[in-house]
Amino acid sequence: MATRCRYPAMGDPRPPMVIFAGQSHPAIAEDIAGHVGVKLGDILVHNLTSTETEVKLQESIRGKEVYIIQSGSKKVNNDVFEMLTMVYACKTSSARKIVAVIPYLPYSKQCRMRRRACITSKLIAKMMCNAGINHLITMDLHQREIHGFFDCSVDNLRSSPFLLQYILDNITNYRECVMVAKNPSSTRRVSSYAERLRVNFAVIHGELKEEREIDGRTSPPPTPLIGGNSGILPVVTPATFACSFPTPIPPYQQKIKPSLSLVGSVKDKIAILLDDIIDDVEPWCLLAGFLKEQGALKVYAMATHGILSGNALQIINSSPSLDQVIITNTVPLSDGLALCPKIHVVDVSKMFAEAIRRIHNGESMSALFTNITQD
């Protein structure tokens, strides 16, 4: 099907623009293109019988500014390689500029060195830059440090204006809400929401259940605790080294997280659990039950990226503690979403469309990062 792109007027120094969409999330691509005021470009992306990805451009993009919309989904590895193939196809077809629009960046949670795991998000960033992207537009990265993994400019958009507006429009007594952080590392995000809503916030500390993992890095193996879980520090024998030291190297004390506790109060309040990603929903349901035990009237779960892996919809529907789940449409949603009335989806396509418009027109992006205010 023939498509039209926006061409600049005579004397306009801007290059013509074209927007391509991958297979991962065509719905948000259509919405973004509609808000920008252009039709999606003509591109053929499909999998061969050998499961290889093939990309064919059906129109010339020489000298054009290309925007490729491809989000992460449950077929994450296929989505990543499909994005790389599309970018490289545009690069070899002499595109003037290639902007990757990735609402949910895959592998963003693997951005730190944990035990012997690698920093996979850096690998993804290097692959995208080597493929040919010049600019990245995404939303709510798991950690800000991911910016430094890319050798190109990055615009990390915020979903907070849309989520805050949802609270204002759909929770009549939102002043009685309490924003709750799932763990201490989420405190900064949660306190930012609480300050904009002029409400209190609370923090959950500890673990739902004790899980002691042995990764094999200690040699000899650590000695068991004296007195079980009574809080007594373990007796650790100093490690033996080939070199002799005047004094032995002090051993690391084993870190044991306390049992679940709440810093703050949710009694007779509406508790809103906040995080950037909802993947495995079982911990969310358990935390919702814990907040109900602490006196919360209702418990809502709110996040930007709703991956909802496995049988998440059935777990949410059957949970008596979790009253509502609010997510955005950065990730393609399951076909059975209509069967789960507890899930509410907030559209954020306008934010990406405005970012594309500003980048294409050479305008400042600072307006998209301005904090919204409440009277």
Short mmCIF file of C-alpha atoms in Angstrom, two decimals:
data_model
loop_
_atom_site.label_atom_id
_atom_site.label_comp_id
_atom_site.label_asym_id
_atom_site.label_seq_id
_atom_site.Cartn_x
_atom_site.Cartn_y
_atom_site.Cartn_z
CA MET A 1 0.00 0.00 0.00
CA ALA A 2 1.44 3.38 -0.98
CA THR A 3 2.06 5.78 1.88
CA ARG A 4 2.82 9.44 2.12
CA CYS A 5 5.46 11.15 4.23
CA ARG A 6 5.62 14.70 5.41
CA TYR A 7 7.84 16.67 3.05
CA PRO A 8 9.19 20.09 4.02
CA ALA A 9 8.03 23.22 2.29
CA MET A 10 10.25 25.06 -0.18
CA GLY A 11 13.18 26.58 1.65
CA ASP A 12 12.59 24.45 4.76
CA PRO A 13 15.96 23.04 5.89
CA ARG A 14 14.35 20.08 7.63
CA PRO A 15 14.66 16.71 5.92
CA PRO A 16 11.48 14.78 5.09
CA MET A 17 10.26 12.47 7.86
CA VAL A 18 9.09 8.88 7.74
CA ILE A 19 7.90 6.64 10.60
CA PHE A 20 8.33 2.87 10.46
CA ALA A 21 6.77 0.35 12.84
CA GLY A 22 8.06 -3.06 13.87
CA GLN A 23 5.94 -6.07 14.68
CA SER A 24 6.17 -5.88 18.47
CA HIS A 25 3.60 -3.14 19.17
CA PRO A 26 1.74 -1.94 16.05
CA ALA A 27 -1.08 -0.39 18.12
CA ILE A 28 1.06 2.29 19.77
CA ALA A 29 2.85 2.92 16.47
CA GLU A 30 -0.47 3.71 14.80
CA ASP A 31 -1.42 6.02 17.67
CA ILE A 32 1.91 7.88 17.59
CA ALA A 33 1.79 8.33 13.83
CA GLY A 34 -1.79 9.56 14.08
CA HIS A 35 -0.84 12.20 16.67
CA VAL A 36 2.14 13.31 14.57
CA GLY A 37 -0.10 13.60 11.51
CA VAL A 38 1.64 11.17 9.16
CA LYS A 39 1.02 7.69 7.89
CA LEU A 40 3.31 4.83 8.76
CA GLY A 41 6.00 4.16 6.19
CA ASP A 42 5.83 1.18 3.89
CA ILE A 43 8.14 -1.53 5.21
CA LEU A 44 7.94 -5.31 5.13
CA VAL A 45 9.09 -7.06 8.30
CA HIS A 46 8.49 -10.78 8.62
CA ASN A 47 10.04 -14.06 9.72
CA LEU A 48 11.15 -16.62 7.20
CA THR A 49 10.36 -20.31 7.56
CA SER A 50 13.78 -20.70 9.18
CA THR A 51 12.65 -18.08 11.79
CA GLU A 52 15.18 -15.57 10.42
CA THR A 53 14.07 -11.94 10.35
CA GLU A 54 13.84 -10.25 6.96
CA VAL A 55 13.33 -6.51 6.45
CA LYS A 56 12.51 -4.90 3.09
CA LEU A 57 11.99 -1.17 2.64
CA GLN A 58 9.16 -0.56 0.19
CA GLU A 59 10.02 3.11 -0.39
CA SER A 60 13.08 5.29 -0.72
CA ILE A 61 14.40 6.88 2.48
CA ARG A 62 17.54 8.48 1.06
CA GLY A 63 18.24 11.71 2.92
CA LYS A 64 15.17 11.32 5.15
CA GLU A 65 14.79 11.42 8.92
CA VAL A 66 13.61 7.96 9.97
CA TYR A 67 11.79 7.08 13.20
CA ILE A 68 11.53 3.37 14.04
CA ILE A 69 8.93 2.41 16.65
CA GLN A 70 9.62 -0.94 18.31
CA SER A 71 8.90 -1.74 21.94
CA GLY A 72 9.82 -4.72 24.05
CA SER A 73 7.25 -7.48 24.38
CA LYS A 74 7.14 -11.07 25.60
CA LYS A 75 9.13 -12.09 22.50
CA VAL A 76 11.96 -9.88 23.67
CA ASN A 77 14.86 -11.45 21.80
CA ASN A 78 12.99 -11.37 18.52
CA ASP A 79 12.04 -7.73 19.16
CA VAL A 80 15.64 -6.71 19.77
CA PHE A 81 17.02 -8.35 16.65
CA GLU A 82 14.13 -7.08 14.57
CA MET A 83 14.94 -3.54 15.72
CA LEU A 84 18.63 -4.01 14.87
CA THR A 85 17.76 -5.32 11.41
CA MET A 86 15.41 -2.41 10.71
CA VAL A 87 17.98 0.13 11.84
CA TYR A 88 20.71 -1.43 9.74
CA ALA A 89 18.41 -1.58 6.71
CA CYS A 90 17.75 2.16 7.03
CA LYS A 91 21.45 2.89 7.53
CA THR A 92 22.46 1.03 4.39
CA SER A 93 19.65 2.79 2.48
CA SER A 94 21.27 6.19 3.13
CA ALA A 95 18.86 7.53 5.75
CA ARG A 96 20.03 10.94 6.97
CA LYS A 97 19.12 10.29 10.63
CA ILE A 98 17.76 7.24 12.44
CA VAL A 99 15.80 7.71 15.67
CA ALA A 100 14.78 4.61 17.62
CA VAL A 101 11.51 5.02 19.53
CA ILE A 102 11.47 2.24 22.13
CA PRO A 103 8.73 2.82 24.74
CA TYR A 104 10.00 -0.08 26.86
CA LEU A 105 13.71 -0.78 26.49
CA PRO A 106 14.34 -4.55 26.73
CA TYR A 107 16.93 -5.82 29.22
CA SER A 108 16.82 -2.53 31.13
CA LYS A 109 16.68 -4.38 34.45
CA GLN A 110 20.02 -6.03 33.73
CA CYS A 111 21.95 -2.80 34.15
CA ARG A 112 24.10 -3.67 37.17
CA MET A 113 26.71 -6.27 37.96
CA ARG A 114 25.07 -8.80 40.28
CA ARG A 115 27.12 -11.80 41.34
CA ARG A 116 28.60 -13.21 38.16
CA ALA A 117 25.93 -11.88 35.81
CA CYS A 118 26.84 -9.51 32.99
CA ILE A 119 25.45 -6.02 32.29
CA THR A 120 23.29 -7.04 29.37
CA SER A 121 21.68 -3.62 28.89
CA LYS A 122 25.10 -2.21 27.95
CA LEU A 123 25.46 -4.93 25.34
CA ILE A 124 22.04 -3.99 23.91
CA ALA A 125 23.04 -0.31 23.82
CA LYS A 126 26.30 -1.04 22.00
CA MET A 127 24.54 -3.24 19.45
CA MET A 128 21.94 -0.54 18.70
CA CYS A 129 24.57 2.17 18.30
CA ASN A 130 26.70 -0.04 16.07
CA ALA A 131 23.64 -0.86 13.98
CA GLY A 132 23.24 2.84 13.23
CA ILE A 133 20.84 4.68 15.55
CA ASN A 134 21.60 8.36 16.10
CA HIS A 135 19.02 9.08 18.78
CA LEU A 136 16.95 7.08 21.27
CA ILE A 137 13.53 7.96 22.66
CA THR A 138 12.30 5.76 25.49
CA MET A 139 10.28 6.04 28.69
CA ASP A 140 11.08 5.46 32.36
CA LEU A 141 14.36 3.60 32.17
CA HIS A 142 14.90 1.24 35.07
CA GLN A 143 18.03 3.15 36.08
CA ARG A 144 19.36 6.50 34.91
CA GLU A 145 22.82 5.00 34.47
CA ILE A 146 21.60 3.33 31.28
CA HIS A 147 21.99 6.73 29.57
CA GLY A 148 25.76 6.26 29.71
CA PHE A 149 25.62 2.94 27.87
CA PHE A 150 24.60 4.64 24.62
CA ASP A 151 26.99 6.49 22.35
CA CYS A 152 24.13 8.63 21.06
CA SER A 153 21.70 11.13 22.58
CA VAL A 154 18.94 9.66 24.75
CA ASP A 155 15.59 11.18 25.73
CA ASN A 156 14.11 9.32 28.69
CA LEU A 157 10.50 10.48 28.76
CA ARG A 158 8.33 10.36 31.88
CA SER A 159 4.97 8.69 32.34
CA SER A 160 4.30 10.50 35.62
CA PRO A 161 2.08 13.26 34.11
CA PHE A 162 -0.32 10.64 32.73
CA LEU A 163 -0.32 8.45 35.84
CA LEU A 164 -0.78 11.42 38.15
CA GLN A 165 -3.63 12.69 35.99
CA TYR A 166 -5.24 9.26 36.21
CA ILE A 167 -5.15 9.48 39.99
CA LEU A 168 -6.68 12.95 39.94
CA ASP A 169 -9.46 11.94 37.54
CA ASN A 170 -10.37 8.52 38.93
CA ILE A 171 -9.74 8.64 42.68
CA THR A 172 -12.14 11.19 44.15
CA ASN A 173 -10.53 11.23 47.59
CA TYR A 174 -6.94 11.08 46.32
CA ARG A 175 -5.86 13.28 49.24
CA GLU A 176 -6.42 10.21 51.42
CA CYS A 177 -3.97 8.15 49.39
CA VAL A 178 -0.54 7.01 50.49
CA MET A 179 2.13 6.30 47.90
CA VAL A 180 4.02 3.14 48.87
CA ALA A 181 7.49 2.08 47.73
CA LYS A 182 7.94 -1.68 47.24
CA ASN A 183 11.49 -1.44 48.52
CA PRO A 184 13.88 1.29 49.74
CA SER A 185 15.44 1.65 46.28
CA SER A 186 12.10 2.95 44.94
CA THR A 187 11.80 5.67 47.57
CA ARG A 188 12.96 8.48 45.32
CA ARG A 189 10.37 7.75 42.63
CA VAL A 190 7.57 7.34 45.18
CA SER A 191 8.43 10.50 47.12
CA SER A 192 8.36 12.46 43.84
CA TYR A 193 4.80 11.31 43.18
CA ALA A 194 3.78 12.03 46.77
CA GLU A 195 5.15 15.57 46.61
CA ARG A 196 3.19 16.32 43.46
CA LEU A 197 -0.04 14.94 44.92
CA ARG A 198 0.60 16.56 48.32
CA VAL A 199 0.13 13.22 50.11
CA ASN A 200 2.23 11.05 52.40
CA PHE A 201 4.33 8.09 51.36
CA ALA A 202 5.49 4.88 53.02
CA VAL A 203 8.27 2.38 52.38
CA ILE A 204 8.20 -1.40 52.65
CA HIS A 205 11.39 -2.84 54.05
CA GLY A 206 12.51 -6.45 54.34
CA GLU A 207 11.60 -9.64 52.53
CA LEU A 208 8.41 -11.58 52.17
CA LYS A 209 10.27 -14.78 52.97
CA GLU A 210 13.83 -15.62 53.76
CA GLU A 211 15.75 -16.71 50.68
CA ARG A 212 19.41 -17.40 51.22
CA GLU A 213 21.26 -17.86 47.94
CA ILE A 214 24.71 -19.39 47.74
CA ASP A 215 26.59 -18.20 44.64
CA GLY A 216 29.85 -20.02 45.28
CA ARG A 217 32.03 -16.96 45.75
CA THR A 218 32.91 -17.73 49.37
CA SER A 219 35.66 -20.25 49.95
CA PRO A 220 35.54 -22.00 52.34
CA PRO A 221 31.72 -22.09 52.58
CA PRO A 222 30.17 -19.81 55.22
CA THR A 223 29.47 -21.34 58.60
CA PRO A 224 25.85 -21.63 59.72
CA LEU A 225 24.28 -19.12 62.07
CA ILE A 226 24.59 -19.70 65.80
CA GLY A 227 21.19 -19.92 67.39
CA GLY A 228 19.24 -20.23 64.12
CA ASN A 229 17.62 -16.94 63.01
CA SER A 230 17.90 -15.24 66.40
CA GLY A 231 19.97 -12.42 64.94
CA ILE A 232 23.34 -13.60 66.31
CA LEU A 233 26.17 -12.89 63.86
CA PRO A 234 27.77 -15.99 62.31
CA VAL A 235 31.23 -17.08 63.29
CA VAL A 236 33.36 -16.67 60.16
CA THR A 237 36.86 -18.03 59.92
CA PRO A 238 39.27 -15.57 58.25
CA ALA A 239 40.16 -16.63 54.71
CA THR A 240 43.50 -18.27 54.02
CA PHE A 241 45.74 -16.49 51.50
CA ALA A 242 48.96 -17.52 49.82
CA CYS A 243 50.64 -14.33 51.04
CA SER A 244 51.13 -13.73 54.71
CA PHE A 245 49.84 -10.48 56.21
CA PRO A 246 50.64 -8.97 59.61
CA THR A 247 46.93 -8.93 60.36
CA PRO A 248 44.25 -11.06 58.68
CA ILE A 249 41.84 -9.49 56.19
CA PRO A 250 38.50 -8.94 57.96
CA PRO A 251 35.79 -11.21 56.60
CA TYR A 252 32.52 -9.88 55.18
CA GLN A 253 29.60 -10.26 57.53
CA GLN A 254 26.69 -12.07 55.99
CA LYS A 255 23.81 -9.75 55.05
CA ILE A 256 20.41 -10.96 56.18
CA LYS A 257 17.33 -8.89 55.38
CA PRO A 258 14.81 -8.47 58.19
CA SER A 259 11.25 -9.64 58.03
CA LEU A 260 8.68 -7.50 56.27
CA SER A 261 7.97 -4.13 57.90
CA LEU A 262 6.35 -0.84 56.91
CA VAL A 263 7.95 2.55 57.46
CA GLY A 264 4.95 4.87 57.57
CA SER A 265 1.23 4.32 57.99
CA VAL A 266 -1.51 3.23 55.59
CA LYS A 267 -4.26 2.72 58.18
CA ASP A 268 -7.65 3.76 56.76
CA LYS A 269 -5.95 4.98 53.57
CA ILE A 270 -5.80 4.01 49.91
CA ALA A 271 -2.34 2.53 49.34
CA ILE A 272 -0.82 2.90 45.87
CA LEU A 273 2.14 0.59 45.26
CA LEU A 274 4.41 2.26 42.72
CA ASP A 275 7.25 0.93 40.56
CA ASP A 276 8.46 1.17 36.97
CA ILE A 277 7.80 -2.44 35.89
CA ILE A 278 5.17 -5.04 36.72
CA ASP A 279 6.35 -8.44 35.54
CA ASP A 280 5.77 -11.22 38.08
CA VAL A 281 2.58 -10.17 39.86
CA GLU A 282 2.76 -12.63 42.77
CA PRO A 283 5.03 -10.36 44.89
CA TRP A 284 2.65 -7.47 44.23
CA CYS A 285 -0.32 -9.51 45.47
CA LEU A 286 1.60 -10.58 48.59
CA LEU A 287 2.59 -6.99 49.34
CA ALA A 288 -1.01 -5.91 48.79
CA GLY A 289 -2.09 -8.46 51.40
CA PHE A 290 0.56 -7.13 53.76
CA LEU A 291 -0.75 -3.57 53.31
CA LYS A 292 -4.31 -4.76 53.95
CA GLU A 293 -3.06 -6.29 57.21
CA GLN A 294 -1.60 -2.88 58.08
CA GLY A 295 -5.06 -1.30 57.77
CA ALA A 296 -5.21 -0.12 54.14
CA LEU A 297 -8.74 0.25 52.78
CA LYS A 298 -7.75 -0.43 49.18
CA VAL A 299 -4.50 -1.29 47.44
CA TYR A 300 -3.71 -0.17 43.91
CA ALA A 301 -0.65 -1.22 41.89
CA MET A 302 0.77 1.37 39.49
CA ALA A 303 3.64 1.02 37.03
CA THR A 304 4.76 2.29 33.65
CA HIS A 305 5.55 -0.99 31.93
CA GLY A 306 3.06 -3.81 32.39
CA ILE A 307 4.84 -6.91 31.13
CA LEU A 308 2.52 -9.25 33.09
CA SER A 309 4.32 -12.50 32.36
CA GLY A 310 2.82 -15.95 32.72
CA ASN A 311 -0.68 -16.25 34.12
CA ALA A 312 -0.59 -12.74 35.55
CA LEU A 313 -4.16 -11.89 34.53
CA GLN A 314 -5.59 -14.89 36.37
CA ILE A 315 -3.54 -14.11 39.48
CA ILE A 316 -4.70 -10.49 39.50
CA ASN A 317 -8.33 -11.49 39.04
CA SER A 318 -8.19 -14.02 41.86
CA SER A 319 -6.30 -11.77 44.30
CA PRO A 320 -8.59 -10.51 47.09
CA SER A 321 -6.01 -7.93 48.20
CA LEU A 322 -5.12 -6.18 44.94
CA ASP A 323 -8.02 -3.94 43.97
CA GLN A 324 -6.71 -2.31 40.81
CA VAL A 325 -3.67 -2.32 38.50
CA ILE A 326 -2.81 0.81 36.51
CA ILE A 327 -0.28 0.52 33.68
CA THR A 328 0.52 2.36 30.46
CA ASN A 329 0.48 1.05 26.90
CA THR A 330 4.26 1.00 26.42
CA VAL A 331 4.13 -2.82 26.22
CA PRO A 332 1.67 -4.74 24.02
CA LEU A 333 -1.04 -6.18 26.19
CA SER A 334 -2.49 -9.65 26.23
CA ASP A 335 -5.59 -10.50 24.22
CA GLY A 336 -7.30 -11.57 27.44
CA LEU A 337 -7.01 -8.13 28.98
CA ALA A 338 -10.75 -7.56 28.57
CA LEU A 339 -11.33 -10.49 30.92
CA CYS A 340 -9.46 -8.72 33.73
CA PRO A 341 -11.50 -5.67 34.82
CA LYS A 342 -8.97 -4.78 37.52
CA ILE A 343 -6.41 -3.62 34.93
CA HIS A 344 -6.64 -0.06 33.64
CA VAL A 345 -4.44 1.14 30.78
CA VAL A 346 -3.25 4.75 30.38
CA ASP A 347 -2.36 5.93 26.89
CA VAL A 348 1.05 7.68 26.66
CA SER A 349 1.36 7.81 22.85
CA LYS A 350 0.89 11.59 22.85
CA MET A 351 4.15 12.00 24.77
CA PHE A 352 6.10 10.10 22.12
CA ALA A 353 4.37 11.99 19.32
CA GLU A 354 5.28 15.32 20.88
CA ALA A 355 8.88 14.17 21.33
CA ILE A 356 9.07 13.21 17.65
CA ARG A 357 7.58 16.54 16.59
CA ARG A 358 10.05 18.53 18.70
CA ILE A 359 13.07 16.57 17.51
CA HIS A 360 12.02 16.90 13.88
CA ASN A 361 11.45 20.66 14.25
CA GLY A 362 14.64 21.20 16.24
CA GLU A 363 12.75 22.43 19.32
CA SER A 364 13.78 22.09 22.95
CA MET A 365 12.72 18.95 24.80
CA SER A 366 12.78 20.58 28.24
CA ALA A 367 9.03 21.18 28.26
CA LEU A 368 8.43 17.43 28.30
CA PHE A 369 10.40 17.08 31.54
CA THR A 370 8.81 19.95 33.43
CA ASN A 371 7.20 18.88 36.70
CA ILE A 372 3.43 19.19 36.75
CA THR A 373 2.02 21.20 39.64
CA GLN A 374 -1.06 20.75 41.77
CA ASP A 375 -3.17 23.52 43.27
#
